Amino acid sequence: MAKRLAVLVKERLGCEVVMTRDRDVFIELDQRPFIAKSKGADLFVSIHVNANRKRRARGIETYIQSLRASDRDAMATAAFENATSTKTLGQLDTELGKILKGLANQNKEEESVELAGYVQRSLVNTVRPAKGHVANLGVKRAFFYVLVNTDMPSILAEVGFISNPDEEKLLRDEAYRQHLAEALYQGVKKYVEARSPQMMGT
């Protein structure tokens, strides 16, 4: 989906896209925003597929960075996503000041909320006709290593639950994955249009 989204952004918006990875290799979660920062990125979009012990869990949700989770489900999602990091508690403690400083950037937070809103609405509105029903889990907040210290508007989009049999089947479908890429693109496009209309058509 990330590769599909990259093609759409390049071809339709004429923007440069930097992939934190273009093949199935692991890159430390906190290194991914570092790559974006080193390239001077204007936006950071992390695309994930959710999972839950409850097979009935389903839906789409979009996250922004926060030390305080929106609810228990958001906390559980963040814990699941962060589990792949090799960060030690000692290392995290030394970085806490940087993390808090980054979260204190109100302008970035407001822009992230706006970007998340556009992406979430676009995903839900695009997916609903494709599958007939979609659980709109909304825009949420939680702490994610993959969003640590981003200096640009940044979001994490959970586009479905691979642990749900119905959504897993959909995610295996190439046409459905293209639907999701299109939805992500439309969300990004609407954000860019709202924030920087002069960028469109250049």
Tab-separated table of C-alpha atoms in Angstrom:
chain	number	residue	atom	x	y	z
A	1	MET	CA	0.000	0.000	0.000
A	2	ALA	CA	2.873	2.346	0.789
A	3	LYS	CA	4.377	1.721	-2.634
A	4	ARG	CA	1.009	2.318	-4.284
A	5	LEU	CA	0.553	5.545	-2.311
A	6	ALA	CA	4.050	6.703	-3.287
A	7	VAL	CA	3.212	6.308	-6.973
A	8	LEU	CA	-0.003	8.317	-6.608
A	9	VAL	CA	1.681	11.155	-4.714
A	10	LYS	CA	4.525	11.358	-7.229
A	11	GLU	CA	2.340	11.186	-10.330
A	12	ARG	CA	-0.614	13.312	-9.210
A	13	LEU	CA	0.862	15.795	-6.744
A	14	GLY	CA	4.307	15.940	-8.288
A	15	CYS	CA	5.900	15.652	-4.862
A	16	GLU	CA	9.043	13.803	-3.907
A	17	VAL	CA	8.405	10.696	-1.814
A	18	VAL	CA	10.954	9.154	0.538
A	19	MET	CA	10.234	5.580	1.601
A	20	THR	CA	11.695	4.585	4.967
A	21	ARG	CA	11.926	1.101	3.436
A	22	ASP	CA	11.010	-0.295	0.026
A	23	ARG	CA	11.293	-4.001	0.829
A	24	ASP	CA	10.478	-6.341	3.704
A	25	VAL	CA	13.355	-5.512	6.034
A	26	PHE	CA	13.139	-4.268	9.615
A	27	ILE	CA	14.185	-0.716	10.390
A	28	GLU	CA	14.054	0.419	14.015
A	29	LEU	CA	10.827	2.293	14.629
A	30	ASP	CA	12.533	5.430	15.923
A	31	GLN	CA	14.869	5.455	12.922
A	32	ARG	CA	11.990	5.891	10.489
A	33	PRO	CA	11.116	9.476	11.509
A	34	PHE	CA	14.861	10.196	11.606
A	35	ILE	CA	14.986	9.296	7.895
A	36	ALA	CA	12.106	11.687	7.229
A	37	LYS	CA	13.792	14.495	9.164
A	38	SER	CA	17.131	13.965	7.428
A	39	LYS	CA	15.398	14.345	4.054
A	40	GLY	CA	13.522	17.485	5.096
A	41	ALA	CA	10.098	15.852	4.750
A	42	ASP	CA	6.966	17.989	5.018
A	43	LEU	CA	4.709	15.110	6.091
A	44	PHE	CA	5.215	11.712	7.728
A	45	VAL	CA	2.659	8.962	7.097
A	46	SER	CA	3.125	5.535	8.686
A	47	ILE	CA	0.815	2.820	7.329
A	48	HIS	CA	-0.031	-0.180	9.513
A	49	VAL	CA	-2.412	-3.132	9.650
A	50	ASN	CA	-3.814	-3.734	13.117
A	51	ALA	CA	-4.304	-6.961	15.083
A	52	ASN	CA	-6.286	-7.897	18.156
A	53	ARG	CA	-6.778	-10.983	20.298
A	54	LYS	CA	-10.502	-10.509	19.730
A	55	ARG	CA	-11.179	-11.829	16.235
A	56	ARG	CA	-14.272	-9.628	15.985
A	57	ALA	CA	-12.231	-6.432	16.285
A	58	ARG	CA	-12.378	-4.522	13.023
A	59	GLY	CA	-12.278	-1.055	11.541
A	60	ILE	CA	-10.086	1.865	10.569
A	61	GLU	CA	-8.418	4.371	12.876
A	62	THR	CA	-5.783	7.058	12.494
A	63	TYR	CA	-3.395	8.095	15.265
A	64	ILE	CA	-1.375	11.129	16.234
A	65	GLN	CA	1.430	11.127	18.801
A	66	SER	CA	0.578	11.688	22.451
A	67	LEU	CA	1.894	10.542	25.817
A	68	ARG	CA	-1.704	9.974	26.887
A	69	ALA	CA	-3.756	7.381	25.002
A	70	SER	CA	-7.327	8.156	23.964
A	71	ASP	CA	-8.662	4.940	25.497
A	72	ARG	CA	-7.694	1.368	26.446
A	73	ASP	CA	-7.900	0.163	22.859
A	74	ALA	CA	-5.555	2.941	21.717
A	75	MET	CA	-3.163	2.035	24.525
A	76	ALA	CA	-3.259	-1.636	23.490
A	77	THR	CA	-2.620	-0.776	19.836
A	78	ALA	CA	0.377	1.356	20.753
A	79	ALA	CA	1.760	-1.371	23.025
A	80	PHE	CA	1.427	-3.894	20.209
A	81	GLU	CA	3.103	-1.631	17.651
A	82	ASN	CA	5.888	-0.575	20.032
A	83	ALA	CA	6.726	-4.152	21.018
A	84	THR	CA	8.964	-4.547	17.961
A	85	SER	CA	11.316	-1.831	19.180
A	86	THR	CA	14.555	-2.833	20.920
A	87	LYS	CA	14.664	0.360	22.973
A	88	THR	CA	15.588	-0.161	26.630
A	89	LEU	CA	13.936	1.732	29.445
A	90	GLY	CA	17.261	3.452	30.141
A	91	GLN	CA	17.533	4.728	26.604
A	92	LEU	CA	13.945	5.939	26.661
A	93	ASP	CA	14.522	7.778	29.927
A	94	THR	CA	17.409	9.771	28.441
A	95	GLU	CA	15.245	10.699	25.469
A	96	LEU	CA	12.166	11.694	27.465
A	97	GLY	CA	13.119	15.372	27.398
A	98	LYS	CA	13.354	15.316	23.613
A	99	ILE	CA	10.043	13.490	23.340
A	100	LEU	CA	8.276	15.986	25.585
A	101	LYS	CA	9.797	18.878	23.679
A	102	GLY	CA	8.530	17.436	20.419
A	103	LEU	CA	5.043	16.863	21.801
A	104	ALA	CA	4.971	20.441	23.098
A	105	ASN	CA	5.089	21.764	19.541
A	106	GLN	CA	1.442	22.844	19.379
A	107	ASN	CA	1.529	23.826	15.707
A	108	LYS	CA	2.765	20.398	14.687
A	109	GLU	CA	0.124	18.738	16.846
A	110	GLU	CA	-2.675	20.810	15.338
A	111	GLU	CA	-1.456	20.044	11.824
A	112	SER	CA	-1.184	16.352	12.658
A	113	VAL	CA	-4.765	16.355	13.928
A	114	GLU	CA	-5.891	18.028	10.714
A	115	LEU	CA	-3.975	15.565	8.525
A	116	ALA	CA	-5.315	12.621	10.546
A	117	GLY	CA	-8.870	13.909	10.131
A	118	TYR	CA	-8.584	14.160	6.353
A	119	VAL	CA	-7.004	10.710	6.069
A	120	GLN	CA	-9.497	9.038	8.418
A	121	ARG	CA	-12.525	10.491	6.610
A	122	SER	CA	-11.086	9.579	3.230
A	123	LEU	CA	-10.353	5.996	4.287
A	124	VAL	CA	-13.828	5.487	5.723
A	125	ASN	CA	-15.651	7.126	2.796
A	126	THR	CA	-13.635	5.173	0.229
A	127	VAL	CA	-13.803	1.796	1.951
A	128	ARG	CA	-17.520	1.938	2.792
A	129	PRO	CA	-18.704	1.483	-0.837
A	130	ALA	CA	-16.096	-1.246	-1.398
A	131	LYS	CA	-17.102	-3.434	1.551
A	132	GLY	CA	-20.591	-2.194	2.378
A	133	HIS	CA	-19.790	-1.427	6.017
A	134	VAL	CA	-16.795	-0.061	7.850
A	135	ALA	CA	-16.211	0.494	11.542
A	136	ASN	CA	-15.057	4.101	11.853
A	137	LEU	CA	-12.877	4.030	14.965
A	138	GLY	CA	-11.939	7.687	14.510
A	139	VAL	CA	-8.840	9.771	15.125
A	140	LYS	CA	-7.032	8.734	18.303
A	141	ARG	CA	-3.975	9.566	20.356
A	142	ALA	CA	-1.296	7.260	21.727
A	143	PHE	CA	2.468	7.044	22.116
A	144	PHE	CA	4.276	5.407	19.180
A	145	TYR	CA	8.031	5.025	18.762
A	146	VAL	CA	7.552	5.396	15.018
A	147	LEU	CA	6.268	8.942	15.571
A	148	VAL	CA	8.904	10.019	18.104
A	149	ASN	CA	10.561	13.394	17.506
A	150	THR	CA	8.978	14.092	14.154
A	151	ASP	CA	9.296	17.789	13.319
A	152	MET	CA	6.559	17.638	10.711
A	153	PRO	CA	2.841	16.736	10.773
A	154	SER	CA	2.841	12.984	11.331
A	155	ILE	CA	0.230	10.250	11.573
A	156	LEU	CA	-0.091	6.502	11.866
A	157	ALA	CA	-2.941	5.004	9.832
A	158	GLU	CA	-4.321	1.613	10.894
A	159	VAL	CA	-6.143	0.537	7.730
A	160	GLY	CA	-7.754	-2.633	9.056
A	161	PHE	CA	-7.401	-5.699	11.285
A	162	ILE	CA	-5.512	-8.635	9.798
A	163	SER	CA	-6.732	-10.672	12.791
A	164	ASN	CA	-10.345	-10.273	11.612
A	165	PRO	CA	-11.178	-13.004	9.044
A	166	ASP	CA	-13.313	-10.701	6.883
A	167	GLU	CA	-10.798	-7.860	6.838
A	168	GLU	CA	-7.915	-10.268	6.282
A	169	LYS	CA	-9.697	-11.552	3.171
A	170	LEU	CA	-10.180	-8.008	1.918
A	171	LEU	CA	-6.544	-7.099	2.557
A	172	ARG	CA	-5.438	-10.026	0.405
A	173	ASP	CA	-7.310	-8.517	-2.539
A	174	GLU	CA	-5.153	-6.372	-4.820
A	175	ALA	CA	-8.044	-4.144	-5.865
A	176	TYR	CA	-8.927	-3.462	-2.228
A	177	ARG	CA	-5.348	-2.510	-1.398
A	178	GLN	CA	-5.474	-0.074	-4.307
A	179	HIS	CA	-8.694	1.362	-2.814
A	180	LEU	CA	-6.851	1.958	0.443
A	181	ALA	CA	-3.896	3.591	-1.333
A	182	GLU	CA	-6.299	5.864	-3.221
A	183	ALA	CA	-8.024	6.777	0.044
A	184	LEU	CA	-4.731	7.593	1.739
A	185	TYR	CA	-3.753	9.706	-1.258
A	186	GLN	CA	-7.030	11.637	-1.224
A	187	GLY	CA	-6.580	12.389	2.477
A	188	VAL	CA	-3.054	13.685	1.937
A	189	LYS	CA	-4.172	15.673	-1.119
A	190	LYS	CA	-6.992	17.378	0.792
A	191	TYR	CA	-4.595	18.305	3.573
A	192	VAL	CA	-2.095	19.777	1.112
A	193	GLU	CA	-4.848	21.699	-0.680
A	194	ALA	CA	-6.147	23.113	2.613
A	195	ARG	CA	-2.731	24.048	3.953
A	196	SER	CA	-0.881	25.060	0.797
A	197	PRO	CA	-3.199	25.728	-2.139
A	198	GLN	CA	-0.332	27.394	-4.001
A	199	MET	CA	1.463	24.036	-4.101
A	200	MET	CA	-1.231	22.472	-6.253
A	201	GLY	CA	-0.591	22.586	-9.961
A	202	THR	CA	3.107	23.456	-9.582
